[in-house]
Amino acid sequence: MHCAAQCRTSSRPRRAGGPLSSLFDLATFVVLLAVFSAGQDEFRSAWFVESLMTQLATMLVIRTPGPIWRSRPSPLLFGTAIAVGAAGVTIPYTAVGGLFGFVPIPLEILAALLGITLIYVTALEIVKIFYFTTLSKEDHSWPQASRRRPRTRTSRRSK
């Protein structure tokens, strides 16, 4: 597939996931502020962790048009995502996190963030599968290679 076609095809499901992401951002706001009454530093720390977890999850979901459980990521990609996620969850508990104004996140907030992330991944997977099975039958198909030689511009000599 040509790069332009591949980029166009892979960006369409991401655009469909944008409003979904915004909806889950609002849900995270409500949970942090209304349910847990998170203060500014606690909110900042939790928002950092939630944003990182959802971005890593999004990367793993949209990398393939098929269901994520049928197409495993490479060990390097999966391992890197796990390492970055673990580092992100750990940062608020370290001195480095303090430099950014992060504070330790209570366990019940971490559990809520994990739940929100899992629901988001499920919803994103449903949107992706709906997109590829219903809205875009031809968008993710590989075009057939042409057997013709590409035309080249040649100067015509006048006789």
Rosetta silent file (secondary structure, phi, psi, omega in degrees, C-alpha in Angstrom):
SEQUENCE: MHCAAQCRTSSRPRRAGGPLSSLFDLATFVVLLAVFSAGQDEFRSAWFVESLMTQLATMLVIRTPGPIWRSRPSPLLFGTAIAVGAAGVTIPYTAVGGLFGFVPIPLEILAALLGITLIYVTALEIVKIFYFTTLSKEDHSWPQASRRRPRTRTSRRSK
SCORE:     score description
SCORE:     0.000 S_00000001
   1 L     0.000  138.584  177.776    0.000    0.000    0.000 S_00000001
   2 L   -66.632  149.560 -177.691    1.283    3.433   -0.806 S_00000001
   3 H   -56.836  -44.549 -178.409    2.228    5.539    2.189 S_00000001
   4 H   -61.234  -42.936  179.317   -0.385    8.201    1.452 S_00000001
   5 H   -68.097  -40.468 -179.985   -3.155    5.598    1.223 S_00000001
   6 H   -65.303  -43.744  179.058   -1.932    3.782    4.319 S_00000001
   7 H   -63.757  -41.371  179.297   -1.739    7.004    6.354 S_00000001
   8 H   -63.999  -43.807 -178.494   -5.210    8.035    5.167 S_00000001
   9 H   -66.463  -43.498 -176.633   -6.651    4.624    6.050 S_00000001
  10 H   -75.650  -18.981 -179.323   -5.050    4.419    9.483 S_00000001
  11 H   -82.925  -21.871 -177.458   -6.060    7.973   10.435 S_00000001
  12 H   -64.288  -46.444  177.078   -9.787    7.430    9.879 S_00000001
  13 H   -64.962  -31.885  177.777  -10.371    5.147   12.894 S_00000001
  14 H   -64.590  -39.987  178.048   -8.299    7.536   15.022 S_00000001
  15 H   -64.575  -37.021  177.976  -10.580   10.402   14.030 S_00000001
  16 H   -67.385  -30.394  179.847  -13.578    8.295   15.007 S_00000001
  17 H   -79.603  -13.794 -178.956  -11.950    7.622   18.365 S_00000001
  18 H   -58.518  -53.809  177.629  -11.400   11.330   19.098 S_00000001
  19 H   -61.573  -34.270  177.078  -14.924   12.055   20.354 S_00000001
  20 H   -62.973  -43.123  177.931  -14.828    8.801   22.306 S_00000001
  21 H   -61.300  -41.936  178.444  -11.619    9.911   23.990 S_00000001
  22 H   -62.919  -38.990  177.678  -13.188   13.257   24.899 S_00000001
  23 H   -62.104  -41.740  179.187  -16.158   11.464   26.431 S_00000001
  24 H   -73.947  -27.883  171.999  -13.845    9.387   28.606 S_00000001
  25 H   -61.464  -44.913  178.122  -11.860   12.504   29.543 S_00000001
  26 H   -62.803  -41.159  178.075  -15.099   13.975   30.879 S_00000001
  27 H   -61.603  -39.151  178.357  -15.862   10.749   32.727 S_00000001
  28 H   -65.622  -41.951  176.194  -12.404   10.902   34.325 S_00000001
  29 H   -56.065  -48.758 -177.335  -13.029   14.522   35.381 S_00000001
  30 H   -61.939  -45.688 -178.580  -16.316   13.532   37.004 S_00000001
  31 H   -63.295  -46.173 -177.674  -14.814   10.552   38.810 S_00000001
  32 H   -67.674  -42.594 -174.429  -11.803   12.499   40.097 S_00000001
  33 H   -87.222  -45.919 -174.825  -13.673   15.644   41.111 S_00000001
  34 H   -85.259  -39.209 -176.925  -17.176   14.502   42.066 S_00000001
  35 H   -83.440  -47.259 -174.703  -16.532   10.996   43.360 S_00000001
  36 L  -101.734   -5.439 -177.899  -13.085   11.356   44.965 S_00000001
  37 L    48.033   47.988 -177.392  -12.976   15.155   45.543 S_00000001
  38 L   -65.588  136.334  173.896   -9.384   15.126   44.291 S_00000001
  39 L   -77.211  178.206 -175.348   -7.334   18.187   45.110 S_00000001
  40 H   -59.335  -48.432 -178.112   -5.209   19.964   42.512 S_00000001
  41 H   -68.621  -39.685  177.505   -2.036   17.899   43.033 S_00000001
  42 H   -65.168  -41.027  178.030   -3.920   14.617   43.296 S_00000001
  43 H   -62.388  -46.037 -179.422   -5.900   15.490   40.148 S_00000001
  44 H   -59.730  -44.677 -179.682   -2.693   16.370   38.261 S_00000001
  45 H   -64.249  -46.624 -178.934   -1.057   13.097   39.276 S_00000001
  46 H   -66.654  -38.589 -179.864   -4.101   10.990   38.430 S_00000001
  47 H   -65.106  -39.633  177.011   -4.619   12.803   35.122 S_00000001
  48 H   -59.081  -49.510 -178.032   -1.002   12.128   34.136 S_00000001
  49 H   -64.140  -45.695 -179.320   -1.367    8.411   34.870 S_00000001
  50 H   -62.592  -43.986  179.847   -4.767    8.145   33.162 S_00000001
  51 H   -61.483  -44.553 -179.999   -3.583    9.994   30.051 S_00000001
  52 H   -64.146  -44.287 -178.961   -0.524    7.792   29.737 S_00000001
  53 H   -63.428  -42.967 -178.555   -2.499    4.570   30.234 S_00000001
  54 H   -70.825  -33.783  177.655   -5.136    5.491   27.648 S_00000001
  55 H   -67.461  -42.116  177.338   -2.531    6.592   25.098 S_00000001
  56 H   -64.176  -42.333  179.148   -0.609    3.339   25.463 S_00000001
  57 H   -64.633  -40.960  178.575   -3.836    1.351   25.222 S_00000001
  58 H   -60.571  -42.912  179.289   -4.910    3.328   22.145 S_00000001
  59 H   -58.183  -42.262 -178.375   -1.584    2.571   20.483 S_00000001
  60 H   -72.822  -31.195 -178.823   -2.116   -1.151   21.042 S_00000001
  61 H   -76.110  -46.254 -171.599   -5.745   -1.084   19.840 S_00000001
  62 H   -85.259    0.074 -177.988   -5.384    0.929   16.618 S_00000001
  63 L   -71.481  -13.019 -178.560   -2.232   -0.778   15.357 S_00000001
  64 L  -141.358  143.588  178.418   -4.325   -3.422   13.603 S_00000001
  65 L   -74.499  -17.238 -179.177   -7.723   -3.369   11.861 S_00000001
  66 L   -87.994  176.934  177.052   -8.646   -6.712   13.401 S_00000001
  67 L   -60.348  141.323 -174.853   -9.594   -7.542   16.983 S_00000001
  68 L   -65.354  -26.485 -179.046   -6.694   -6.942   19.360 S_00000001
  69 L   -78.196  -11.610  178.075   -6.894  -10.453   20.797 S_00000001
  70 L   -95.976  -14.874 -177.891   -6.305  -11.989   17.340 S_00000001
  71 L  -131.010   96.998 -177.913   -3.218   -9.971   16.486 S_00000001
  72 L   -74.162  142.231  175.528   -0.644   -9.851   19.218 S_00000001
  73 L   -71.160  162.222  177.219    1.821   -6.973   19.224 S_00000001
  74 L   -62.539  152.915  178.289    5.489   -7.742   18.851 S_00000001
  75 H   -57.119  -36.033  179.294    7.233   -8.566   22.128 S_00000001
  76 H   -65.036  -46.083  179.661    9.275   -5.370   21.796 S_00000001
  77 H   -64.004  -48.082 -178.427    6.191   -3.159   21.370 S_00000001
  78 H   -64.278  -44.497  178.903    4.261   -4.862   24.153 S_00000001
  79 H   -62.526  -40.844  178.198    7.237   -4.880   26.511 S_00000001
  80 H   -65.012  -42.792  179.089    7.949   -1.217   25.846 S_00000001
  81 H   -61.883  -42.679  178.447    4.303   -0.295   26.454 S_00000001
  82 H   -64.335  -43.699 -179.447    4.291   -2.209   29.756 S_00000001
  83 H   -63.798  -44.195  179.322    7.596   -0.610   30.846 S_00000001
  84 H   -65.828  -41.768  177.837    6.427    2.914   29.991 S_00000001
  85 H   -62.236  -44.587  178.779    3.090    2.298   31.734 S_00000001
  86 H   -63.777  -41.137  177.642    4.780    0.951   34.853 S_00000001
  87 H   -63.486  -42.049 -179.975    7.181    3.903   34.910 S_00000001
  88 H   -63.353  -40.145  178.426    4.267    6.326   34.490 S_00000001
  89 H   -69.297  -31.925 -177.632    2.318    4.817   37.374 S_00000001
  90 H   -77.410  -32.598 -173.458    5.456    4.858   39.539 S_00000001
  91 H   -51.436  -44.637 -179.206    6.520    8.481   38.859 S_00000001
  92 H   -61.217  -16.297 -178.744    4.010   10.125   41.257 S_00000001
  93 H   -95.497    3.004 -176.123    5.539    8.091   44.116 S_00000001
  94 L  -112.852  169.959  176.451    9.105    9.258   43.451 S_00000001
  95 H   -64.884  -33.586  177.400   11.153   12.394   44.042 S_00000001
  96 H   -61.740  -40.651  177.269   11.100   13.020   40.281 S_00000001
  97 H   -60.705  -37.043  177.412    7.297   13.133   40.458 S_00000001
  98 H   -60.645  -33.041  177.694    7.573   15.762   43.165 S_00000001
  99 H   -62.775  -27.277  179.472    9.467   17.992   40.729 S_00000001
 100 L   -97.232    5.226 -179.304    6.349   17.992   38.536 S_00000001
 101 L    81.199   17.371  178.140    3.970   18.571   41.423 S_00000001
 102 L   -83.322  150.037  175.615    2.808   14.956   41.517 S_00000001
 103 L  -128.241  159.224  176.781    1.729   13.312   44.747 S_00000001
 104 L   -57.571  138.962 -177.690    1.112    9.630   45.536 S_00000001
 105 L   -96.316  128.143  177.476   -2.247    8.499   44.200 S_00000001
 106 L   -58.766  147.983 -176.383   -4.531    6.602   46.611 S_00000001
 107 H   -57.324  -38.688 -179.283   -5.141    2.983   45.666 S_00000001
 108 H   -66.590  -31.958  175.809   -8.899    3.479   45.182 S_00000001
 109 H   -71.197  -41.798  176.884   -8.243    6.230   42.606 S_00000001
 110 H   -59.216  -41.177  178.699   -5.730    4.002   40.796 S_00000001
 111 H   -63.755  -41.281  178.371   -8.351    1.229   40.701 S_00000001
 112 H   -64.631  -40.865  178.728  -10.934    3.659   39.274 S_00000001
 113 H   -63.648  -40.456  176.914   -8.431    4.831   36.633 S_00000001
 114 H   -62.667  -42.218  177.668   -7.732    1.233   35.658 S_00000001
 115 H   -62.849  -44.059  178.147  -11.473    0.597   35.350 S_00000001
 116 H   -61.716  -42.129 -179.638  -11.984    3.695   33.200 S_00000001
 117 H   -64.149  -42.882  179.507   -9.067    2.652   30.989 S_00000001
 118 H   -64.683  -39.679  177.589  -10.436   -0.883   30.520 S_00000001
 119 H   -67.173  -39.389  177.842  -13.888    0.447   29.617 S_00000001
 120 H   -62.265  -44.727  179.399  -12.275    2.925   27.209 S_00000001
 121 H   -61.369  -42.175  178.480  -10.261    0.158   25.520 S_00000001
 122 H   -62.248  -46.426  179.715  -13.416   -1.930   25.122 S_00000001
 123 H   -64.695  -41.393  178.894  -15.342    1.000   23.646 S_00000001
 124 H   -64.168  -39.530  177.640  -12.458    1.909   21.312 S_00000001
 125 H   -63.754  -40.356  178.386  -12.230   -1.684   20.112 S_00000001
 126 H   -64.336  -44.888  178.378  -15.977   -1.696   19.376 S_00000001
 127 H   -61.460  -42.978 -179.193  -15.702    1.583   17.438 S_00000001
 128 H   -63.864  -47.325 -179.817  -12.703    0.253   15.503 S_00000001
 129 H   -63.708  -41.992  176.590  -14.392   -3.030   14.601 S_00000001
 130 H   -59.537  -44.240 -179.867  -17.578   -1.175   13.612 S_00000001
 131 H   -60.335  -51.120 -175.023  -15.546    1.146   11.422 S_00000001
 132 H   -74.526  -23.406 -179.817  -13.648   -1.609    9.631 S_00000001
 133 H   -96.243  -24.235 -173.989  -16.614   -3.962    9.207 S_00000001
 134 H  -114.879  -51.064 -171.586  -19.381   -1.477    8.414 S_00000001
 135 H   -84.756  -21.750 -171.035  -18.192    1.953    7.372 S_00000001
 136 L  -142.158   75.059  179.228  -15.100    1.116    5.389 S_00000001
 137 L   -67.033  -41.872 -174.509  -15.107   -2.092    3.432 S_00000001
 138 L   -93.446  -15.057 -174.065  -12.557   -0.948    0.869 S_00000001
 139 L   -63.539  -34.537 -175.661  -10.433    1.397    2.990 S_00000001
 140 L  -102.629   11.234  177.208   -8.312   -1.288    4.604 S_00000001
 141 L   -85.381  149.872 -179.776   -7.912   -3.582    1.614 S_00000001
 142 L   -83.644  128.043  178.725   -4.570   -3.811   -0.084 S_00000001
 143 L   -70.312  150.020  177.388   -4.620   -2.521   -3.666 S_00000001
 144 L   -74.317  139.782  179.066   -3.433   -4.879   -6.370 S_00000001
 145 L   -71.298  140.519  178.828   -0.032   -4.058   -7.752 S_00000001
 146 L   -82.918  141.040  178.176   -0.036   -2.833  -11.298 S_00000001
 147 L   -92.675   -9.449  179.590    1.978   -4.804  -13.817 S_00000001
 148 L   -74.604  148.810  175.609    2.302   -1.843  -16.150 S_00000001
 149 L   -75.475  142.855  178.337    5.500    0.088  -16.199 S_00000001
 150 L   -65.541  145.120  178.067    5.126    3.590  -14.859 S_00000001
 151 L   -72.698  142.237  174.714    4.975    6.297  -17.461 S_00000001
 152 L  -121.687  148.031  178.195    7.966    8.514  -17.724 S_00000001
 153 L   -81.341  126.413  175.951    8.097   11.894  -19.268 S_00000001
 154 L  -124.750  146.797  178.053   10.284   11.956  -22.308 S_00000001
 155 L   -79.934  136.110  178.845   10.997   14.857  -24.496 S_00000001
 156 L   -92.017  132.331  177.460    9.702   14.440  -28.013 S_00000001
 157 L   -87.238  137.240  176.724   12.055   15.379  -30.750 S_00000001
 158 L   -88.580  137.728 -177.220   10.601   17.295  -33.588 S_00000001
 159 L  -103.553    0.000    0.000   11.503   15.967  -36.974 S_00000001
